[in-house]
């Protein structure tokens, strides 16, 4: 018989394992998924939220009538709101403008006050989400900032609950644990516990977006929410969370966005598990790892949250096509393959440098993107800040409005409309409209090329 609880807080944790029988059908090692989306708030973060609030009460940081504040991609906010409201606190949640709209709606439904702020500026910028919530905490009497990134009660939740649960559920037979790394609380606490319980024999695998810094990427943007370590090119001092202990992770599997997103979609279709994109990254990593193992090994992969918060993203065919993650039918591939190679101009370029770069740009137009030292992952669509046109720059020089050494400044035009490589030429023409000089074509969320107007009409 199912449990009867006196409070929803008693229903946090104790999640089941499911064998991934279909995805792992031709793999010798069994793969089990830890279904964290079955927590009362829908994610693994309920555990960290409960742990952090109880620790703050114990330490006297949170008193009756107090206010809980946090900056979060959403799930920690949901957990903190449920726990906070049940224990009688006001809850204010700062949410990144990159997060899905559904996440903010859910927070408000549970009774949180939502403050939207950007994470697309340098960490030092006062508009940055973290600085906005820090300011609020200083201004509101009795406010406590949960600070999941540096709060050790976050990993501790997993040392006390997630780790022991997995150890007991597998009868101590687990050999490999796979999890994504956001704050690092899950992988550090769970992985650390499992290593200790097994006398060091459990291998811990970090599932990381390919361009995230945890696994060795350059920190340029990716398309899986809530995991990885991003580095804005203008950030001066980059800090890693204290909730994360890098020595717990034995190896990183670096997963390209397309592999993560397709894995999340397969998980729903093949296993009947509708989970979020970070679950896709974890499953993709688990499949890679398990393929190298034998029948005596046992892999546990942690699925952090439900796919219901991403119906307009990874689980939408239209969204997948728009960003160039799905290609079915004719699409723009042939036109793209026939076009000249992409020319992208750095936002810091001078007028003269941009004009030089534009000599080989198809249609004399190029996207302008935030500068990075090297671009091993190409120009992510979200890094594009505008566009430049050869004719506009040449005219400005001829008229004396600009000199070759000037910054692009007012000569920077709006970003080109984007279309996914799987979209049709008719959709590309619609995006072009009456006046735009070309469209940027996205493959895997990155600008793969520009199709000038002449190539489309
Ligand atoms: C959907 C999702 N996946 C993964 C993570 C990463 O977990 P952790 O912060 O414990 O590393 C989070 C954390 O917020 C999350 O919300």
Coordinates of C-alpha atoms and ligand atoms in Angstrom, one line a residue:
X1 CA 0.0 0.0 0.0
X2 CA 1.2 3.5 -0.8
X3 CA 2.4 5.8 1.9
X4 CA 0.2 8.2 3.8
X5 CA 2.0 11.5 4.7
X6 CA 1.0 14.2 7.2
X7 CA 2.9 16.9 5.1
X8 CA 4.2 17.1 1.5
X9 CA 7.6 17.7 3.0
X10 CA 7.6 14.1 4.2
X11 CA 7.2 13.0 0.6
X12 CA 10.5 14.5 -0.5
X13 CA 13.0 11.8 -1.5
X14 CA 12.5 8.1 -1.6
X15 CA 12.2 8.0 -5.4
X16 CA 12.2 4.7 -7.4
X17 CA 14.7 3.4 -9.9
X18 CA 13.5 2.3 -13.3
X19 CA 15.5 0.0 -15.6
X20 CA 16.1 1.6 -19.0
X21 CA 15.3 -1.7 -20.7
X22 CA 14.7 -0.4 -24.3
X23 CA 17.4 2.2 -24.6
X24 CA 19.9 -0.3 -23.1
X25 CA 18.6 -3.3 -25.0
X26 CA 21.8 -4.2 -26.7
X27 CA 24.1 -3.1 -23.8
X28 CA 25.4 -5.8 -21.4
X29 CA 25.4 -3.6 -18.3
X30 CA 22.0 -2.8 -16.8
X31 CA 21.2 0.9 -16.6
X32 CA 18.8 2.2 -13.9
X33 CA 17.3 5.7 -13.8
X34 CA 16.7 7.4 -10.5
X35 CA 13.4 9.2 -11.1
X36 CA 13.9 12.5 -9.3
X37 CA 11.0 14.1 -11.3
X38 CA 8.7 12.1 -8.9
X39 CA 9.6 14.4 -6.0
X40 CA 6.6 16.5 -4.8
X41 CA 7.9 19.7 -6.5
X42 CA 8.9 17.7 -9.7
X43 CA 12.7 17.7 -9.3
X44 CA 15.8 16.6 -7.4
X45 CA 16.0 20.1 -6.0
X46 CA 13.3 19.5 -3.5
X47 CA 15.9 17.6 -1.5
X48 CA 18.4 20.5 -1.5
X49 CA 15.7 23.0 -0.7
X50 CA 14.4 21.1 2.4
X51 CA 18.0 20.6 3.6
X52 CA 19.0 24.2 3.1
X53 CA 15.9 25.6 4.9
X54 CA 16.2 23.3 7.9
X55 CA 19.9 24.1 8.2
X56 CA 19.2 27.9 8.0
X57 CA 16.5 27.5 10.8
X58 CA 19.0 25.5 12.9
X59 CA 21.7 28.0 12.4
X60 CA 19.4 30.9 13.3
X61 CA 19.6 32.5 9.8
X62 CA 15.9 32.1 9.1
X63 CA 13.4 33.2 11.8
X64 CA 9.6 33.3 12.0
X65 CA 8.3 36.0 9.6
X66 CA 11.5 35.8 7.5
X67 CA 11.9 35.8 3.7
X68 CA 13.6 33.2 1.6
X69 CA 15.4 34.6 -1.4
X70 CA 17.2 32.6 -4.2
X71 CA 18.4 33.0 -7.8
X72 CA 17.5 29.8 -9.6
X73 CA 16.7 28.2 -13.0
X74 CA 13.4 27.4 -11.4
X75 CA 13.6 24.0 -9.8
X76 CA 15.4 25.1 -6.6
X77 CA 12.8 27.9 -6.5
X78 CA 10.0 25.5 -6.7
X79 CA 11.5 23.4 -3.9
X80 CA 12.2 26.4 -1.7
X81 CA 8.7 27.8 -2.4
X82 CA 7.0 24.6 -1.3
X83 CA 9.2 24.1 1.7
X84 CA 9.2 27.9 2.6
X85 CA 5.4 28.3 2.3
X86 CA 4.8 25.1 4.4
X87 CA 7.0 26.5 7.1
X88 CA 5.4 30.0 7.0
X89 CA 7.9 32.2 5.1
X90 CA 7.6 34.7 2.3
X91 CA 9.6 33.5 -0.8
X92 CA 11.1 35.6 -3.5
X93 CA 12.7 33.8 -6.5
X94 CA 15.0 35.5 -9.1
X95 CA 14.7 33.6 -12.4
X96 CA 17.0 33.9 -15.4
X97 CA 15.5 35.3 -18.6
X98 CA 16.9 32.2 -20.3
X99 CA 14.6 29.9 -18.4
X100 CA 11.3 28.6 -19.8
X101 CA 8.2 30.6 -19.1
X102 CA 6.5 27.6 -17.6
X103 CA 9.0 27.5 -14.8
X104 CA 8.0 31.1 -13.7
X105 CA 4.3 30.2 -13.9
X106 CA 4.8 27.2 -11.7
X107 CA 6.7 29.3 -9.1
X108 CA 3.8 31.9 -9.0
X109 CA 1.3 29.1 -8.7
X110 CA 3.1 27.8 -5.6
X111 CA 3.0 31.3 -4.1
X112 CA 6.4 32.7 -4.9
X113 CA 7.1 36.3 -5.9
X114 CA 9.1 36.0 -9.2
X115 CA 11.8 38.6 -10.2
X116 CA 13.1 38.1 -13.8
X117 CA 16.7 39.2 -14.4
X118 CA 19.4 38.5 -17.0
X119 CA 22.2 36.0 -16.9
X120 CA 23.5 37.2 -20.4
X121 CA 25.7 39.9 -19.0
X122 CA 29.0 39.8 -17.2
X123 CA 28.9 38.5 -13.6
X124 CA 30.1 41.9 -12.4
X125 CA 27.2 43.7 -14.1
X126 CA 24.6 45.1 -11.5
X127 CA 21.8 43.8 -13.8
X128 CA 23.1 40.2 -13.4
X129 CA 20.5 37.9 -11.7
X130 CA 22.9 37.1 -8.8
X131 CA 23.6 40.8 -8.1
X132 CA 19.8 41.6 -8.3
X133 CA 19.0 39.0 -5.6
X134 CA 21.9 39.9 -3.4
X135 CA 20.6 43.5 -3.4
X136 CA 17.1 42.4 -2.5
X137 CA 18.5 40.3 0.4
X138 CA 20.3 43.4 1.8
X139 CA 17.2 45.5 1.5
X140 CA 14.6 43.2 3.0
X141 CA 14.8 42.8 6.8
X142 CA 14.9 39.2 7.9
X143 CA 15.8 38.0 4.4
X144 CA 18.0 35.0 3.9
X145 CA 19.7 34.1 0.6
X146 CA 19.7 30.4 0.2
X147 CA 22.7 30.5 -2.2
X148 CA 22.5 27.0 -3.4
X149 CA 25.8 27.3 -5.3
X150 CA 27.9 27.8 -2.1
X151 CA 25.5 26.3 0.5
X152 CA 27.0 23.1 1.8
X153 CA 23.5 21.9 3.0
X154 CA 22.8 21.4 -0.7
X155 CA 25.4 18.6 -1.3
X156 CA 24.7 17.4 2.3
X157 CA 21.0 16.6 1.3
X158 CA 22.4 14.0 -1.2
X159 CA 24.9 12.6 1.3
X160 CA 22.0 11.9 3.7
X161 CA 19.3 10.8 1.2
X162 CA 20.0 10.3 -2.5
X163 CA 23.3 8.4 -2.0
X164 CA 22.0 6.0 0.7
X165 CA 18.8 5.4 -1.3
X166 CA 20.7 4.3 -4.4
X167 CA 23.1 2.2 -2.4
X168 CA 20.2 0.4 -0.7
X169 CA 18.1 0.1 -3.9
X170 CA 20.9 -1.6 -5.8
X171 CA 21.9 -3.8 -2.8
X172 CA 25.4 -2.2 -3.0
X173 CA 25.9 -3.5 -6.6
X174 CA 26.1 0.0 -8.3
X175 CA 29.5 0.4 -10.1
X176 CA 28.9 3.6 -12.0
X177 CA 26.9 6.8 -11.1
X178 CA 26.0 9.4 -13.8
X179 CA 24.7 12.9 -13.1
X180 CA 24.8 16.3 -14.6
X181 CA 26.5 19.1 -12.7
X182 CA 24.8 22.5 -12.1
X183 CA 25.6 23.6 -8.6
X184 CA 27.4 20.3 -8.3
X185 CA 25.4 19.4 -5.2
X186 CA 23.9 16.2 -6.7
X187 CA 27.1 14.8 -8.1
X188 CA 29.2 15.8 -5.1
X189 CA 26.9 14.6 -2.4
X190 CA 25.5 11.4 -4.1
X191 CA 28.8 10.5 -5.8
X192 CA 30.8 11.2 -2.6
X193 CA 28.5 9.0 -0.5
X194 CA 28.6 6.1 -3.0
X195 CA 32.4 6.2 -3.2
X196 CA 32.6 6.0 0.5
X197 CA 30.0 3.3 0.9
X198 CA 31.8 1.2 -1.8
X199 CA 35.3 1.7 -0.5
X200 CA 36.1 3.8 -3.5
X201 CA 35.0 1.4 -6.2
X202 CA 32.0 3.3 -7.6
X203 CA 33.0 5.4 -10.6
X204 CA 31.4 8.9 -10.8
X205 CA 30.7 10.3 -14.2
X206 CA 29.8 14.0 -14.8
X207 CA 27.4 14.5 -17.7
X208 CA 28.3 17.9 -19.1
X209 CA 27.2 20.0 -22.1
X210 CA 30.1 19.9 -24.6
X211 CA 31.0 23.6 -24.3
X212 CA 30.6 23.8 -20.5
X213 CA 33.7 24.5 -18.5
X214 CA 33.3 21.6 -16.0
X215 CA 34.3 19.0 -18.6
X216 CA 36.9 21.3 -20.3
X217 CA 34.8 23.4 -22.7
X218 CA 35.3 27.1 -23.3
X219 CA 32.2 28.1 -21.4
X220 CA 30.3 29.3 -24.5
X221 CA 26.5 28.8 -24.4
X222 CA 24.6 25.6 -24.9
X223 CA 21.0 24.6 -25.0
X224 CA 20.5 22.3 -22.0
X225 CA 19.1 24.3 -19.0
X226 CA 20.4 24.0 -15.4
X227 CA 23.6 22.1 -15.9
X228 CA 27.2 23.1 -16.9
X229 CA 29.4 26.0 -16.1
X230 CA 29.0 29.0 -18.5
X231 CA 31.5 31.8 -18.9
X232 CA 30.4 35.2 -20.3
X233 CA 33.4 36.5 -22.3
X234 CA 33.4 39.8 -20.3
X235 CA 33.4 38.1 -16.8
X236 CA 36.6 39.1 -15.0
X237 CA 36.7 36.8 -12.1
X238 CA 35.1 33.3 -12.6
X239 CA 34.2 31.3 -9.5
X240 CA 33.2 27.7 -9.3
X241 CA 30.5 26.8 -6.7
X242 CA 31.5 25.5 -3.3
X243 CA 28.7 22.9 -3.5
X244 CA 30.9 21.2 -6.2
X245 CA 34.0 19.2 -5.3
X246 CA 35.8 18.3 -8.6
X247 CA 37.7 15.4 -7.0
X248 CA 34.4 13.4 -6.7
X249 CA 34.0 13.3 -10.5
X250 CA 36.3 10.6 -12.0
X251 CA 35.5 11.4 -15.6
X252 CA 33.3 13.8 -17.7
X253 CA 31.3 12.7 -20.7
X254 CA 31.0 15.8 -22.8
X255 CA 27.7 15.7 -24.7
X256 CA 26.8 17.8 -27.7
X257 CA 23.4 19.5 -27.4
X258 CA 21.8 17.5 -30.2
X259 CA 22.7 14.2 -28.5
X260 CA 21.2 15.5 -25.2
X261 CA 18.0 16.7 -26.7
X262 CA 17.4 13.6 -28.8
X263 CA 18.1 11.4 -25.8
X264 CA 15.4 13.3 -23.8
X265 CA 12.9 12.7 -26.6
X266 CA 13.8 9.0 -26.9
X267 CA 13.4 8.6 -23.2
X268 CA 9.8 9.7 -23.5
X269 CA 9.0 7.6 -26.6
X270 CA 11.0 4.4 -25.7
X271 CA 10.8 4.3 -21.9
X272 CA 7.6 6.2 -21.1
X273 CA 9.6 8.7 -19.1
X274 CA 8.9 12.4 -19.9
X275 CA 12.0 14.2 -18.5
X276 CA 13.8 17.5 -19.0
X277 CA 16.8 18.1 -21.3
X278 CA 19.4 17.7 -18.5
X279 CA 18.0 14.1 -18.1
X280 CA 18.8 13.7 -21.8
X281 CA 22.4 14.8 -21.2
X282 CA 22.7 12.3 -18.3
X283 CA 21.1 9.4 -20.3
X284 CA 23.3 10.1 -23.3
X285 CA 26.4 10.0 -21.0
X286 CA 25.1 6.8 -19.3
X287 CA 24.6 5.1 -22.7
X288 CA 28.2 6.0 -23.7
X289 CA 29.6 4.7 -20.4
X290 CA 27.5 1.5 -20.3
X291 CA 28.5 0.5 -23.8
X292 CA 32.0 -0.1 -22.5
X293 CA 30.9 -2.2 -19.5
X294 CA 30.0 -5.8 -18.8
X295 CA 27.1 -7.7 -17.3
X296 CA 28.5 -7.4 -13.7
X297 CA 28.5 -3.7 -13.8
X298 CA 25.5 -1.6 -12.8
X299 CA 24.9 2.0 -13.9
X300 CA 22.6 4.4 -12.1
X301 CA 21.7 7.7 -14.0
X302 CA 19.9 10.5 -12.2
X303 CA 17.0 12.2 -14.0
X304 CA 16.6 15.6 -12.3
X305 CA 13.3 16.8 -13.5
X306 CA 10.1 16.3 -15.6
X307 CA 9.6 17.1 -19.2
X308 CA 6.4 18.9 -18.6
X309 CA 8.3 22.2 -18.0
X310 CA 9.8 21.9 -21.5
X311 CA 6.8 21.2 -23.7
X312 CA 7.6 24.3 -25.7
X313 CA 11.3 23.4 -26.0
X314 CA 12.9 20.0 -26.3
X315 CA 9.6 18.2 -26.5
X316 CA 8.3 20.5 -29.3
X317 CA 9.1 19.5 -32.9
X318 CA 8.7 23.1 -34.0
X319 CA 11.3 24.4 -31.4
X320 CA 13.7 21.6 -32.3
X321 CA 13.5 22.5 -36.0
X322 CA 13.8 26.3 -35.4
X323 CA 17.1 25.9 -33.7
X324 CA 18.5 23.4 -36.2
X325 CA 18.3 20.2 -34.0
X326 CA 15.8 18.4 -36.2
X327 CA 16.1 17.8 -39.9
X328 CA 13.3 16.0 -41.7
X329 CA 12.3 16.5 -45.3
X330 CA 14.0 19.0 -47.7
X331 CA 14.9 21.8 -45.5
X332 CA 17.8 24.3 -46.2
X333 CA 20.7 21.8 -46.1
X334 CA 21.3 21.9 -49.9
X335 CA 21.2 25.7 -50.1
X336 CA 23.5 25.9 -47.0
X337 CA 26.0 23.4 -48.5
X338 CA 26.1 25.5 -51.7
X339 CA 26.6 28.8 -49.9
X340 CA 30.0 30.5 -49.1
X341 CA 31.5 29.7 -45.7
X342 CA 30.3 31.7 -42.7
X343 CA 31.9 35.0 -42.0
X344 CA 31.2 36.2 -38.4
X345 CA 32.5 39.5 -37.1
X346 CA 33.5 40.0 -33.5
X347 CA 31.6 42.7 -31.6
X348 CA 34.9 44.4 -30.7
X349 CA 36.0 44.8 -34.4
X350 CA 36.7 48.2 -36.0
X351 CA 34.8 49.4 -39.1
X352 CA 37.9 48.7 -41.1
X353 CA 38.3 45.1 -39.8
X354 CA 34.6 44.4 -40.3
X355 CA 34.8 45.7 -43.9
X356 CA 37.9 43.5 -44.6
X357 CA 36.0 40.4 -43.2
X358 CA 32.9 41.2 -45.3
X359 CA 34.9 40.9 -48.5
X360 CA 34.1 37.2 -48.6
X361 CA 30.7 37.3 -46.8
X362 CA 27.8 35.9 -48.9
X363 CA 25.6 38.9 -49.9
X364 CA 28.0 41.3 -48.1
X365 CA 26.3 40.7 -44.8
X366 CA 27.5 39.0 -41.6
X367 CA 26.4 38.3 -38.1
X368 CA 28.2 40.1 -35.3
X369 CA 28.9 38.0 -32.1
X370 CA 30.4 38.5 -28.7
X371 CA 34.1 38.1 -28.9
X372 CA 35.7 34.8 -27.7
X373 CA 39.4 33.9 -27.9
X374 CA 38.7 30.8 -29.9
X375 CA 35.5 29.4 -31.2
X376 CA 35.7 25.6 -31.1
X377 CA 31.9 25.3 -30.9
X378 CA 31.1 28.0 -33.5
X379 CA 28.9 31.0 -33.0
X380 CA 26.0 30.1 -30.8
X381 CA 22.8 31.9 -31.9
X382 CA 22.3 33.4 -28.5
X383 CA 25.8 35.1 -28.7
X384 CA 24.8 37.1 -31.8
X385 CA 24.4 40.8 -30.9
X386 CA 23.7 42.3 -34.4
X387 CA 24.8 42.3 -38.0
X388 CA 26.9 44.4 -40.4
X389 CA 26.5 45.1 -44.1
X390 CA 29.3 45.9 -46.5
X391 CA 27.3 48.6 -48.3
X392 CA 26.4 50.4 -45.0
X393 CA 30.0 50.4 -43.8
X394 CA 31.4 51.5 -47.2
X395 CA 28.9 54.4 -47.4
X396 CA 29.7 55.6 -43.9
X397 CA 33.4 55.7 -44.7
X398 CA 32.8 57.4 -48.1
X399 CA 30.5 60.1 -46.4
X400 CA 33.0 60.6 -43.6
X401 CA 30.5 59.4 -40.9
X402 CA 33.1 56.8 -39.8
X403 CA 36.8 56.2 -39.9
X404 CA 38.4 52.7 -40.4
X405 CA 39.7 52.7 -36.8
X406 CA 36.2 53.5 -35.2
X407 CA 34.3 50.9 -33.3
X408 CA 31.2 49.5 -35.1
X409 CA 28.9 51.5 -32.8
X410 CA 25.9 52.9 -34.6
X411 CA 26.8 51.0 -37.8
X412 CA 25.8 47.7 -36.1
X413 CA 22.5 46.6 -37.5
X414 CA 19.9 44.3 -35.9
X415 CA 20.6 40.6 -35.8
X416 CA 19.6 38.7 -38.9
X417 CA 16.4 36.5 -38.7
X418 CA 17.3 32.9 -37.9
X419 CA 15.9 29.7 -39.4
X420 CA 16.8 26.1 -38.5
X421 CA 18.5 24.0 -41.2
X422 CA 15.4 21.7 -41.1
X423 CA 13.0 24.5 -42.0
X424 CA 11.8 25.0 -45.6
X425 CA 12.9 27.7 -48.1
X426 CA 9.4 29.1 -47.8
X427 CA 9.8 29.5 -44.1
X428 CA 13.2 31.2 -44.7
X429 CA 11.6 33.6 -47.2
X430 CA 8.9 34.4 -44.6
X431 CA 11.6 35.2 -42.0
X432 CA 13.4 37.4 -44.5
X433 CA 10.3 39.6 -45.0
X434 CA 10.5 42.6 -47.3
X435 CA 13.7 44.3 -46.2
X436 CA 16.2 42.0 -44.5
X437 CA 19.5 41.3 -46.4
X438 CA 19.7 37.6 -45.4
X439 CA 18.9 34.9 -42.8
X440 CA 21.3 33.0 -40.5
X441 CA 20.9 29.3 -40.8
X442 CA 21.2 27.4 -37.5
X443 CA 22.6 23.9 -37.1
X444 CA 22.5 22.6 -33.5
X445 CA 21.8 26.1 -32.3
X446 CA 24.9 27.5 -33.9
X447 CA 25.1 29.8 -36.9
X448 CA 26.3 27.5 -39.7
X449 CA 26.0 30.0 -42.6
X450 CA 24.2 33.1 -44.0
X451 CA 21.8 32.8 -46.9
X452 CA 21.6 36.2 -48.6
X453 CA 18.3 37.5 -50.0
X454 CA 19.5 36.6 -53.6
X455 CA 19.9 32.9 -52.7
X456 CA 16.3 32.7 -51.4
X457 CA 14.1 34.9 -53.7
Ligands
LIG1 C1 16.8 20.3 -14.3 C2 18.1 20.2 -13.5 N1 19.0 19.4 -13.9 C3 20.2 19.4 -13.2 C4 20.5 20.2 -12.2 C5 21.8 20.2 -11.5 O1 21.8 19.7 -10.2 P1 22.9 20.2 -9.2 O2 22.6 21.7 -9.0 O3 22.7 19.4 -8.0 O4 24.3 20.0 -9.8 C6 19.5 21.1 -11.8 C7 19.7 22.0 -10.7 O5 19.1 23.1 -10.5 C8 18.3 21.1 -12.4 O6 17.3 22.0 -12.1

